[in-house]
PDB file of C-alpha atoms and ligand atoms in Angstrom:
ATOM      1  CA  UNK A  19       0.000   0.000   0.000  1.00  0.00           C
ATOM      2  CA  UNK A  20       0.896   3.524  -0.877  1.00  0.00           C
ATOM      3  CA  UNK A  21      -0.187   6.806   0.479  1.00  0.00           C
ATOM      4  CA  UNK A  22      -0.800   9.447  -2.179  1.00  0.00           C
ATOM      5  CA  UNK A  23      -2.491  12.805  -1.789  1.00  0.00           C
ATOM      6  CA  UNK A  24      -2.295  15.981  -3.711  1.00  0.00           C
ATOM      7  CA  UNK A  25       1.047  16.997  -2.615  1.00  0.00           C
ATOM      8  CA  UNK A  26       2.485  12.994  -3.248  1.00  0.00           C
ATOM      9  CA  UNK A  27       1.034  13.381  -6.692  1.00  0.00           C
ATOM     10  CA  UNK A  28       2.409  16.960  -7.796  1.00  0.00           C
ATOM     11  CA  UNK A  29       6.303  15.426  -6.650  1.00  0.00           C
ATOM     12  CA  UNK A  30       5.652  12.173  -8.559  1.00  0.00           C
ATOM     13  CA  UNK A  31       4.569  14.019 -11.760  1.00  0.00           C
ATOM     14  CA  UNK A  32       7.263  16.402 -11.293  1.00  0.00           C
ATOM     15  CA  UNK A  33       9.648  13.831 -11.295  1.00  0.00           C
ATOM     16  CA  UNK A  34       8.215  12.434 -14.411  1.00  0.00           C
ATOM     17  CA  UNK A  35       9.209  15.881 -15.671  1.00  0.00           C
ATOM     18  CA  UNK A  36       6.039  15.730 -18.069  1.00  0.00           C
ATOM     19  CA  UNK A  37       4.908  19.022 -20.113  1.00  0.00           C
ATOM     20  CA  UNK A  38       1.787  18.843 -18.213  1.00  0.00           C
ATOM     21  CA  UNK A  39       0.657  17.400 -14.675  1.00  0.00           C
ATOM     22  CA  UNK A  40      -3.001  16.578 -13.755  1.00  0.00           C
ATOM     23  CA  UNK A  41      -3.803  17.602 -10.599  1.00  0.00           C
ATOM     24  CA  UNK A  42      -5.172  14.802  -7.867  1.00  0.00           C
ATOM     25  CA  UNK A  43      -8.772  14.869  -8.105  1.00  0.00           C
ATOM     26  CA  UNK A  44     -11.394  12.064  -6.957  1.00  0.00           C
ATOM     27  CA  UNK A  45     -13.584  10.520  -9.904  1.00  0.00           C
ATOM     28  CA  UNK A  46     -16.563   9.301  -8.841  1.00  0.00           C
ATOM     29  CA  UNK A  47     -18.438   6.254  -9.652  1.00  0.00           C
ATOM     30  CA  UNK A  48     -21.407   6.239 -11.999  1.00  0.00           C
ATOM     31  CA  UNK A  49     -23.942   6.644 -10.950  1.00  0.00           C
ATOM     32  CA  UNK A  50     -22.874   8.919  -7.832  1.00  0.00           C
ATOM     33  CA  UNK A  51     -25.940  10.485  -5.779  1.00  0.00           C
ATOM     34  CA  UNK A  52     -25.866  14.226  -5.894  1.00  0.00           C
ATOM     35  CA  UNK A  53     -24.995  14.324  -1.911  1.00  0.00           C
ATOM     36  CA  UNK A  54     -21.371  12.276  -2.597  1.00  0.00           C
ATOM     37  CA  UNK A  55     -21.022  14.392  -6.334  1.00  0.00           C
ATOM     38  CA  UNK A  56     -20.898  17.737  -4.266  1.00  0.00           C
ATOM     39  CA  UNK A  57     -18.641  16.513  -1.168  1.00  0.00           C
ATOM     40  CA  UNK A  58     -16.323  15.011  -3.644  1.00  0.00           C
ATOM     41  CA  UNK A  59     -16.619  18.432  -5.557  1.00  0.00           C
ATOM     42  CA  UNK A  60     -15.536  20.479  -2.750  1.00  0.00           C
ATOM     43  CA  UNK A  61     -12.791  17.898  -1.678  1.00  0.00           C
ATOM     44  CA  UNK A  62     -11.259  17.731  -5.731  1.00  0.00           C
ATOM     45  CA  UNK A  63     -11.567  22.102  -5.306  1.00  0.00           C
ATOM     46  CA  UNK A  64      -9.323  22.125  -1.669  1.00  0.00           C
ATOM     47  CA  UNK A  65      -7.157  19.171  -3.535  1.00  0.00           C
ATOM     48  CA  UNK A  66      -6.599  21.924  -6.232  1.00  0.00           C
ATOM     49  CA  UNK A  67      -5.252  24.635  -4.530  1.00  0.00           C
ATOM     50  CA  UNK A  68      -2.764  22.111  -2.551  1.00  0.00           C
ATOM     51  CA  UNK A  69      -1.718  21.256  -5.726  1.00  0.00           C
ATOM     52  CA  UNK A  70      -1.389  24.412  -6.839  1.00  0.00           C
ATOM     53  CA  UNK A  71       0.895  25.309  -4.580  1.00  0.00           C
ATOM     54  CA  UNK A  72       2.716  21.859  -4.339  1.00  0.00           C
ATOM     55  CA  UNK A  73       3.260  22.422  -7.708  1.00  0.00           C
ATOM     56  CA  UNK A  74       4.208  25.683  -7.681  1.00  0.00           C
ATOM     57  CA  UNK A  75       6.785  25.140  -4.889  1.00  0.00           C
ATOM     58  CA  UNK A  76       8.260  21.868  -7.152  1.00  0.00           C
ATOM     59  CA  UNK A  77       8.762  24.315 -10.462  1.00  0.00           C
ATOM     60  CA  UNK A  78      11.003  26.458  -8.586  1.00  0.00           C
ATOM     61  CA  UNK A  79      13.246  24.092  -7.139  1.00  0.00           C
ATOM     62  CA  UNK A  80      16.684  24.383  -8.352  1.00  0.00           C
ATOM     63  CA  UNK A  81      16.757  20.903  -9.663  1.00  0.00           C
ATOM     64  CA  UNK A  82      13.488  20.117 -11.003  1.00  0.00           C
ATOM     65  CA  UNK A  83      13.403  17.927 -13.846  1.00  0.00           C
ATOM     66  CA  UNK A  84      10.941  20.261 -15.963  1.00  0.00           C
ATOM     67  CA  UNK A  85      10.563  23.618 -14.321  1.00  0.00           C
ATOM     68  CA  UNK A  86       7.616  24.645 -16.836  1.00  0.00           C
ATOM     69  CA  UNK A  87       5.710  21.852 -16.431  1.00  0.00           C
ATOM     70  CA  UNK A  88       1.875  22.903 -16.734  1.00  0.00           C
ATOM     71  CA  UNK A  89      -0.888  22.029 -14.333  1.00  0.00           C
ATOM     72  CA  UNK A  90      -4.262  21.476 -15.298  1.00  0.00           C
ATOM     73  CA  UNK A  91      -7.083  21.336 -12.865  1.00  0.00           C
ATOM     74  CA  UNK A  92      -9.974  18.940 -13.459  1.00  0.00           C
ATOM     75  CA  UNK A  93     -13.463  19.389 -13.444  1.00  0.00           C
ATOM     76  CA  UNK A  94     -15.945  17.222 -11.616  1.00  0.00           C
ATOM     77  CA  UNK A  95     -19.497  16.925 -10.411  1.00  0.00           C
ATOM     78  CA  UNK A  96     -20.888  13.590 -12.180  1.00  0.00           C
ATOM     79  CA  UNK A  97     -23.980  14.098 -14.056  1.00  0.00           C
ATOM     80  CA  UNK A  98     -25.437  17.256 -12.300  1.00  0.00           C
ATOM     81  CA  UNK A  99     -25.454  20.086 -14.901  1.00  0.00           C
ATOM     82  CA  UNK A 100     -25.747  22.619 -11.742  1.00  0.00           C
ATOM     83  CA  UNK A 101     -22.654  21.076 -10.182  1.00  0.00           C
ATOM     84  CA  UNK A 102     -20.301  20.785 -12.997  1.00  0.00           C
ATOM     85  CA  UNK A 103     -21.135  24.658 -13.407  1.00  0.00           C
ATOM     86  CA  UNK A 104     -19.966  25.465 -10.000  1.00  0.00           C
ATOM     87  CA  UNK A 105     -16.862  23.478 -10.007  1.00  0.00           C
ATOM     88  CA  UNK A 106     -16.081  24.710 -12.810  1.00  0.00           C
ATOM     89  CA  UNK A 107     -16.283  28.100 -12.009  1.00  0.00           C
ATOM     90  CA  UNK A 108     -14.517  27.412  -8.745  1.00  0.00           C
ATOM     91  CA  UNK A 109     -11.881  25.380 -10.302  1.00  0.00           C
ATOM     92  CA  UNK A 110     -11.348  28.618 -12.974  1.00  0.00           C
ATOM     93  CA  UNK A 111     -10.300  30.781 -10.014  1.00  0.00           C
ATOM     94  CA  UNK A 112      -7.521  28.590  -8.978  1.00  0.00           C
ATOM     95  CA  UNK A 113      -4.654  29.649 -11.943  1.00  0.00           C
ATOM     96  CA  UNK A 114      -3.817  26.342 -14.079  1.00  0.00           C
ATOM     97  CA  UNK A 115      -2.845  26.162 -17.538  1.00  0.00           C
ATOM     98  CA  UNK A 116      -5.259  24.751 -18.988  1.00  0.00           C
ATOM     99  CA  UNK A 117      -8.461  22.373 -17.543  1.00  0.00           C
ATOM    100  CA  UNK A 118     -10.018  19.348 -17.817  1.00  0.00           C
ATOM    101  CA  UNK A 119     -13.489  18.040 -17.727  1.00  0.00           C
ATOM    102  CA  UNK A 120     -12.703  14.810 -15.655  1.00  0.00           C
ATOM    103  CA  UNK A 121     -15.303  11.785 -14.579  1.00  0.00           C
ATOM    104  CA  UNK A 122     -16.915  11.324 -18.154  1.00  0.00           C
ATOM    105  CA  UNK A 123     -17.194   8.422 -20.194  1.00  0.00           C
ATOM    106  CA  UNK A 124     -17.615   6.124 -17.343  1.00  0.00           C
ATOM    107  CA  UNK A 125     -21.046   4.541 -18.433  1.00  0.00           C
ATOM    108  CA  UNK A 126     -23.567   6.909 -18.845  1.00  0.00           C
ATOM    109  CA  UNK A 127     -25.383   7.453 -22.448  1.00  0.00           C
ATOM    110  CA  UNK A 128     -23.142   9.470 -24.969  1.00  0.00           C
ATOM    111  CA  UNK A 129     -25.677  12.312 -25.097  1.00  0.00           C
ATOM    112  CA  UNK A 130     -25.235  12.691 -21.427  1.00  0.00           C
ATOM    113  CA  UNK A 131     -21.682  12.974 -21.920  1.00  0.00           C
ATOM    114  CA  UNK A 132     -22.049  15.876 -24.734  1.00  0.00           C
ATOM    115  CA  UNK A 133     -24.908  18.036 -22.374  1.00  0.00           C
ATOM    116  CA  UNK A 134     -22.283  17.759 -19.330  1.00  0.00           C
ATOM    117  CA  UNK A 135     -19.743  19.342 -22.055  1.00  0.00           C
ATOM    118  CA  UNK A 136     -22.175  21.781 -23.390  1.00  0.00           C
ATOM    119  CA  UNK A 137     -23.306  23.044 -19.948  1.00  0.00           C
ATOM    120  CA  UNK A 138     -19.473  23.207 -18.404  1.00  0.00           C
ATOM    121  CA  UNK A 139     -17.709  24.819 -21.846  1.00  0.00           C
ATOM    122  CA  UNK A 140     -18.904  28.422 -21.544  1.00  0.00           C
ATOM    123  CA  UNK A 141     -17.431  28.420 -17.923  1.00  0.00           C
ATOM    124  CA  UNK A 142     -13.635  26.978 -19.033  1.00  0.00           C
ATOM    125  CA  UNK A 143     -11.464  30.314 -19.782  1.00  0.00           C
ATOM    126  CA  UNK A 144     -11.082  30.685 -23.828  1.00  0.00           C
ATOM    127  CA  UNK A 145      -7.690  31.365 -23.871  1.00  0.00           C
ATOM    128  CA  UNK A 146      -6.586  28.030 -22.036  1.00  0.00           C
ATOM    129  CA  UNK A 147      -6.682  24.601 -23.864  1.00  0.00           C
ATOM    130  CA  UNK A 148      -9.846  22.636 -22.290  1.00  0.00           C
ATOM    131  CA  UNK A 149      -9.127  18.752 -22.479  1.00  0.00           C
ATOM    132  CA  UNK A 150     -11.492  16.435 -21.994  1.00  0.00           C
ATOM    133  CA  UNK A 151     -10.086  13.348 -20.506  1.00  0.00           C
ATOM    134  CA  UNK A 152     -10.551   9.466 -21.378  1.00  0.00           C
ATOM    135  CA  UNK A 153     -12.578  10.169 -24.460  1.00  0.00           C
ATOM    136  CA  UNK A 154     -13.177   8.502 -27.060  1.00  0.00           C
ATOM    137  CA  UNK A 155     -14.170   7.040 -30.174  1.00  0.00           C
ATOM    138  CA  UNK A 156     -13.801   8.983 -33.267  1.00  0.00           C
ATOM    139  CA  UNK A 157     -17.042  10.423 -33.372  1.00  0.00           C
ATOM    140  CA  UNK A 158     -16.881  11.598 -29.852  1.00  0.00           C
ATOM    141  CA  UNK A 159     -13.443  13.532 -30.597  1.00  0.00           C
ATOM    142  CA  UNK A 160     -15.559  14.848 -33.767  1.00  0.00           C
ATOM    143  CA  UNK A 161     -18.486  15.544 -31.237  1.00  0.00           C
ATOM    144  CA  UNK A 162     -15.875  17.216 -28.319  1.00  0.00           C
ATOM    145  CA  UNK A 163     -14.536  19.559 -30.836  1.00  0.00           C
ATOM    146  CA  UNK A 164     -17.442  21.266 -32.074  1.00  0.00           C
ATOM    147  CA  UNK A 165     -18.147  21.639 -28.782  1.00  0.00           C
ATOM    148  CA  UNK A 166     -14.860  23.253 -27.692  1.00  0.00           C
ATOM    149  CA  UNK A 167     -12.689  20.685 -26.454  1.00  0.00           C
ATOM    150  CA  UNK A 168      -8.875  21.048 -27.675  1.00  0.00           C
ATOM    151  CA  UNK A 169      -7.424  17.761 -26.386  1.00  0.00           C
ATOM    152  CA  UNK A 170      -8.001  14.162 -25.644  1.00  0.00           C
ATOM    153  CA  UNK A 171      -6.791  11.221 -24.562  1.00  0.00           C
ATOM    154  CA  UNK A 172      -7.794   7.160 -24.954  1.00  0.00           C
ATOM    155  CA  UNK A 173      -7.151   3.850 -24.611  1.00  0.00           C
ATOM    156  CA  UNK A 174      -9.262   2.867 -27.748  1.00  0.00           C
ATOM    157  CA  UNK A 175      -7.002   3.183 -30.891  1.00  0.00           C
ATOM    158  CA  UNK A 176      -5.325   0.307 -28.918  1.00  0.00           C
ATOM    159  CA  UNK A 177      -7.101  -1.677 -27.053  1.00  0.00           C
ATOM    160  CA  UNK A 178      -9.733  -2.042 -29.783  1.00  0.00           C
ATOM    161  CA  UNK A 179      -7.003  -3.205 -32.176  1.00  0.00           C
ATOM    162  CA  UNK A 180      -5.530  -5.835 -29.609  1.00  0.00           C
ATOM    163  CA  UNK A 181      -9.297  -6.959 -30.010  1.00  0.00           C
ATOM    164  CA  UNK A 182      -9.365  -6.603 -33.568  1.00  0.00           C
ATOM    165  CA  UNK A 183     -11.446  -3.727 -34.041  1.00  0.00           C
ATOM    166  CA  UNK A 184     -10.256  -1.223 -36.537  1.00  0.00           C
ATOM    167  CA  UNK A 185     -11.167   2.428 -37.468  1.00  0.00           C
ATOM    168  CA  UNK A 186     -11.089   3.560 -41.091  1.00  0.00           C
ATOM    169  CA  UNK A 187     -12.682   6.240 -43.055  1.00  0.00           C
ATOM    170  CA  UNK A 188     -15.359   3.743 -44.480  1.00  0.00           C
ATOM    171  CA  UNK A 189     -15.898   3.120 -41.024  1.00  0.00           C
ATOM    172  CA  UNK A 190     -15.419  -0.045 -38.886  1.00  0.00           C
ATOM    173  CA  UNK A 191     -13.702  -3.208 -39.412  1.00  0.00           C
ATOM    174  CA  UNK A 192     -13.491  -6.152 -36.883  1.00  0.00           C
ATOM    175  CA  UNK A 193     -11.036  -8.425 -38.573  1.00  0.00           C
ATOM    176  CA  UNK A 194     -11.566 -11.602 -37.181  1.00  0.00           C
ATOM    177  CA  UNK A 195     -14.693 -11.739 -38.674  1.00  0.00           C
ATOM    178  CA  UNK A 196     -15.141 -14.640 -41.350  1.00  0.00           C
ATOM    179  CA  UNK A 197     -15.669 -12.692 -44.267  1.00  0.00           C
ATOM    180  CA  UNK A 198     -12.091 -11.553 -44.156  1.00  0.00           C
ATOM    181  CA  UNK A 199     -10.083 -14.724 -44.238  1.00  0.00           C
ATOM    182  CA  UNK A 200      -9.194 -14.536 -48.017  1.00  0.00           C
ATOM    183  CA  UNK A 201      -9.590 -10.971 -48.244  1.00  0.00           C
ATOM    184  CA  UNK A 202      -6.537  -9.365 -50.045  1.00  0.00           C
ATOM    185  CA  UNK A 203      -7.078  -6.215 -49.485  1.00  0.00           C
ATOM    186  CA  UNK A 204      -5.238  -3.928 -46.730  1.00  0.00           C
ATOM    187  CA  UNK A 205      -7.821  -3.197 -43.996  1.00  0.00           C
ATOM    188  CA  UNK A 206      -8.675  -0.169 -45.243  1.00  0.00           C
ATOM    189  CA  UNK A 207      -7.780   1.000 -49.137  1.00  0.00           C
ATOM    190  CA  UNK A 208      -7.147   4.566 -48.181  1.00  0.00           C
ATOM    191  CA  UNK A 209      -4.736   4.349 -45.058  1.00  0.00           C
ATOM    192  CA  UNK A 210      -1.527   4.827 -45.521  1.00  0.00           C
ATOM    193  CA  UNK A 211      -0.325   3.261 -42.464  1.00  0.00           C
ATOM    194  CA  UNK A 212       2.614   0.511 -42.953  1.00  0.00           C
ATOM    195  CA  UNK A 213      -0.249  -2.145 -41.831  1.00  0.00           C
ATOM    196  CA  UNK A 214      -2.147  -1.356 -44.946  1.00  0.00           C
ATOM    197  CA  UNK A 215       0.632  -1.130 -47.523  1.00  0.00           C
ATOM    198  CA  UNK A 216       2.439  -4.096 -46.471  1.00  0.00           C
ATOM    199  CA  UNK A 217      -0.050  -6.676 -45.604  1.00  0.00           C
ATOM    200  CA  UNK A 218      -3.802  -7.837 -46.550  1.00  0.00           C
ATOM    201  CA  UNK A 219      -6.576  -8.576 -44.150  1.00  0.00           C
ATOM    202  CA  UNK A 220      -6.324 -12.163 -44.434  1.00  0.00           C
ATOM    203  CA  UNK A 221      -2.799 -12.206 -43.408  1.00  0.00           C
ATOM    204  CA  UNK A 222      -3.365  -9.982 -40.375  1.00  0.00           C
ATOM    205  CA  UNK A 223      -6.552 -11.926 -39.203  1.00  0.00           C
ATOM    206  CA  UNK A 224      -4.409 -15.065 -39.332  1.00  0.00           C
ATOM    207  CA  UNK A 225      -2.311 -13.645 -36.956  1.00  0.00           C
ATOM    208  CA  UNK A 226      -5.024 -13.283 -34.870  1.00  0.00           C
ATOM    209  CA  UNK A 227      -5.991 -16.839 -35.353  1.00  0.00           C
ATOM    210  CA  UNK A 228      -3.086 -18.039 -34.478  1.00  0.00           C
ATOM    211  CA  UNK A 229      -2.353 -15.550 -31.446  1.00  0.00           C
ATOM    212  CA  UNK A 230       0.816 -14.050 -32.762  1.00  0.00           C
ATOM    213  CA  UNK A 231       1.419 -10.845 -31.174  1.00  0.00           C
ATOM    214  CA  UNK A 232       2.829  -9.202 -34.591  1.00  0.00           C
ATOM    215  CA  UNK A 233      -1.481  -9.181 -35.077  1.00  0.00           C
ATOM    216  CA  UNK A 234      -2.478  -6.848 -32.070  1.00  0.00           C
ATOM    217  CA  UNK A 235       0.838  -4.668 -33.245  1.00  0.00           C
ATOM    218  CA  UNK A 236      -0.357  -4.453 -36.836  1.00  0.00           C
ATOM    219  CA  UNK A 237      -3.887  -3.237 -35.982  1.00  0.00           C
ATOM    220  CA  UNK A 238      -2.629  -0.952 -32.819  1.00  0.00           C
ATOM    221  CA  UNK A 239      -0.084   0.483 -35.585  1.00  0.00           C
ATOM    222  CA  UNK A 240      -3.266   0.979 -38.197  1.00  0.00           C
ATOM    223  CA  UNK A 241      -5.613   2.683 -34.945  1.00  0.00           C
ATOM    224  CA  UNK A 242      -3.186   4.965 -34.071  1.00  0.00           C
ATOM    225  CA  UNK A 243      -2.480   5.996 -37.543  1.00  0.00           C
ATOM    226  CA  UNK A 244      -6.014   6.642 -38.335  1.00  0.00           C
ATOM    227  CA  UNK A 245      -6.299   8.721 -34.778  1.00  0.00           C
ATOM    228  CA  UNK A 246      -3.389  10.858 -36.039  1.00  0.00           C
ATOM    229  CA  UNK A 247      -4.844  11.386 -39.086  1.00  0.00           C
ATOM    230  CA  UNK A 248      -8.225  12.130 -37.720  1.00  0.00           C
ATOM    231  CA  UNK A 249      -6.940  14.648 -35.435  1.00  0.00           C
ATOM    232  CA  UNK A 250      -4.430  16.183 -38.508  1.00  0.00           C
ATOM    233  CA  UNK A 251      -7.410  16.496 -40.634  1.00  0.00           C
ATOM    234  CA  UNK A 252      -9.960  17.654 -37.767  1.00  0.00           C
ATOM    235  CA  UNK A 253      -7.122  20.840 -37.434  1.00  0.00           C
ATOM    236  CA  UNK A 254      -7.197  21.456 -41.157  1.00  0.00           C
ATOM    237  CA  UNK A 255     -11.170  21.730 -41.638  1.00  0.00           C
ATOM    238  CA  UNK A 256     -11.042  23.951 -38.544  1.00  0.00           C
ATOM    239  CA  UNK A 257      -8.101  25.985 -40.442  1.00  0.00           C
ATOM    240  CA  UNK A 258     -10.421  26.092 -43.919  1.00  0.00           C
ATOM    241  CA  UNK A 259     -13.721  26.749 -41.936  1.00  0.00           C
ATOM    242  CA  UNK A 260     -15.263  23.372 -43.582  1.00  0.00           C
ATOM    243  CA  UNK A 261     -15.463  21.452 -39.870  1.00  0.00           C
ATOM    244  CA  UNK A 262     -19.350  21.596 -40.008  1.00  0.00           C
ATOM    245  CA  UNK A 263     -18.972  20.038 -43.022  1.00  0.00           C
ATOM    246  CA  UNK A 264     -16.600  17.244 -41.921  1.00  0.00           C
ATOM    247  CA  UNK A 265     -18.666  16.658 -39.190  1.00  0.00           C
ATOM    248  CA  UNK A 266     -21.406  15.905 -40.710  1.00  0.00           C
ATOM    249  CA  UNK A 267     -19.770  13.612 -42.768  1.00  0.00           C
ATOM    250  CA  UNK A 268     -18.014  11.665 -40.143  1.00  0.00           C
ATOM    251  CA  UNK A 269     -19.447  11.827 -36.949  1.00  0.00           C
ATOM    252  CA  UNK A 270     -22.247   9.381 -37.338  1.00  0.00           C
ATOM    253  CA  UNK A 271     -20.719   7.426 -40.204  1.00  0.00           C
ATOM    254  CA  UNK A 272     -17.329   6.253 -38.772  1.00  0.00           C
ATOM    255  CA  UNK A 273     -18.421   3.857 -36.349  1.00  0.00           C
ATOM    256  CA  UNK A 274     -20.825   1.972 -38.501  1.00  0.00           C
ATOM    257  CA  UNK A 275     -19.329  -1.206 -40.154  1.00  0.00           C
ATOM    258  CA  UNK A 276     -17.325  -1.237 -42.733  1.00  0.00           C
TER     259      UNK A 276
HETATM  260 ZN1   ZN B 328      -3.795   1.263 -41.958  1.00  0.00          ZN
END
């Protein structure tokens, strides 16, 4: 067993010497009743400001690994519209470089998820990057974005490929399915990725067959290149003004099969 609090937290990160620490907050389970949502509010809001000046303190050591690491404060208050608004404001007044709407994407329906974001954006300071943490598949980074969100981050491009689901523009593939055990083709005829140029679909779902771990590195290899390019070409219809365009291309047709 290990004790960590907010000040445990700030020296391990700083140690890491990352470009950004998250500060120590508590995510609660789904579903939380509003009673627990608003203590655990107040208690990830006094966690904050020990942070704060944990980290503050750590940055101007002499010999800190990263002395301009960022901190980002996270916002929580489960599914209670009302609640995410205060802690958010709350959480604005404490300085960070940018924040994070925390404690999402931990079962409830997606449309919950994008009226928590809707209600908290307007309250997350314009200037700072807003990130929007554990999220998701493509269509809810599409979905985040046009509703503010800068960053994200995932376990999906991955651990959906170590089960054989892959993301392509024609939308989904999941490999080991029958159908693909002649199939020539690369998984997905426009990727790029050196998955798709160098081997077919039958090849890589024989891997999975036969539980070679070169499989779950081709299709990790083909997820993250498709996140990278999602992302790259998310930036350049925000750039040329065509996102509402791209999003209503892609959002709802990228996670339908294949
Ligand atoms: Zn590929």
């Amino acid at each position: 067993r290990i004790f960590m609090g907010p000040e445990e937290s700030m020296q391990i990160q700083s140690n890491l010497g990352s470009d950004i620490a998250m500060a120590f907050d508590e995510c609660v389970e789904n579903p939380a009743t509003y009673e627990y949502a608003k203590a655990s509010c107040e208690r990830t809001l006094r966690w904050l400001a020990r942070c704060k000046a944990e980290h503050d303190r750590l940055n101007a050591l002499p010999d800190t690994v990263n002395p301009r690491q960022m901190l980002f404060g996270i916002n929580q208050g489960a599914t209670f519209p009302e609640l995410r608004i205060w802690h958010m404001k709350e959480t604005a007044k404490i300085d960070c470089e940018g924040y994070a709407i925390g404690g999402l994407a931990v079962g409830e329906p997606t449309q919950v998820m994008y009226d928590i974001i809707d209600a908290v954006e307007p309250y997350m300071p314009a200037e700072k990057p807003r990130y929007l943490m554990g999220v998701g598949t493509p269509s809810n980074i599409i979905e985040g974005v046009a509703r503010g969100v800068d960053f994200f981050d995932c376990v999906m491009p991955s651990r959906n490929g170590r089960h054989g689901k892959l993301f392509t523009w024609e939308g989904t593939v999941n490999i080991l399915n029958e159908k693909y055990a002649t199939d020539p083709r690369p998984i997905s005829e426009s990727c790029g990725c050196p998955a798709c140029r160098r081997f077919s679909r039958a090849y890589i779902r024989h891997l999975f067959k036969a539980d070679e771990v070169l499989a779950l590195r081709l299709a990790v290899l083909h997820n993250l290149y498709f996140y990278n390019e999602l992302a790259a070409r998310i930036r350049r219809a925000l750039d040329e003004g065509t996102f509402a365009d791209f999003r209503a291309r892609y959002s709802g047709n990228l996670e339908k099969r294949a």
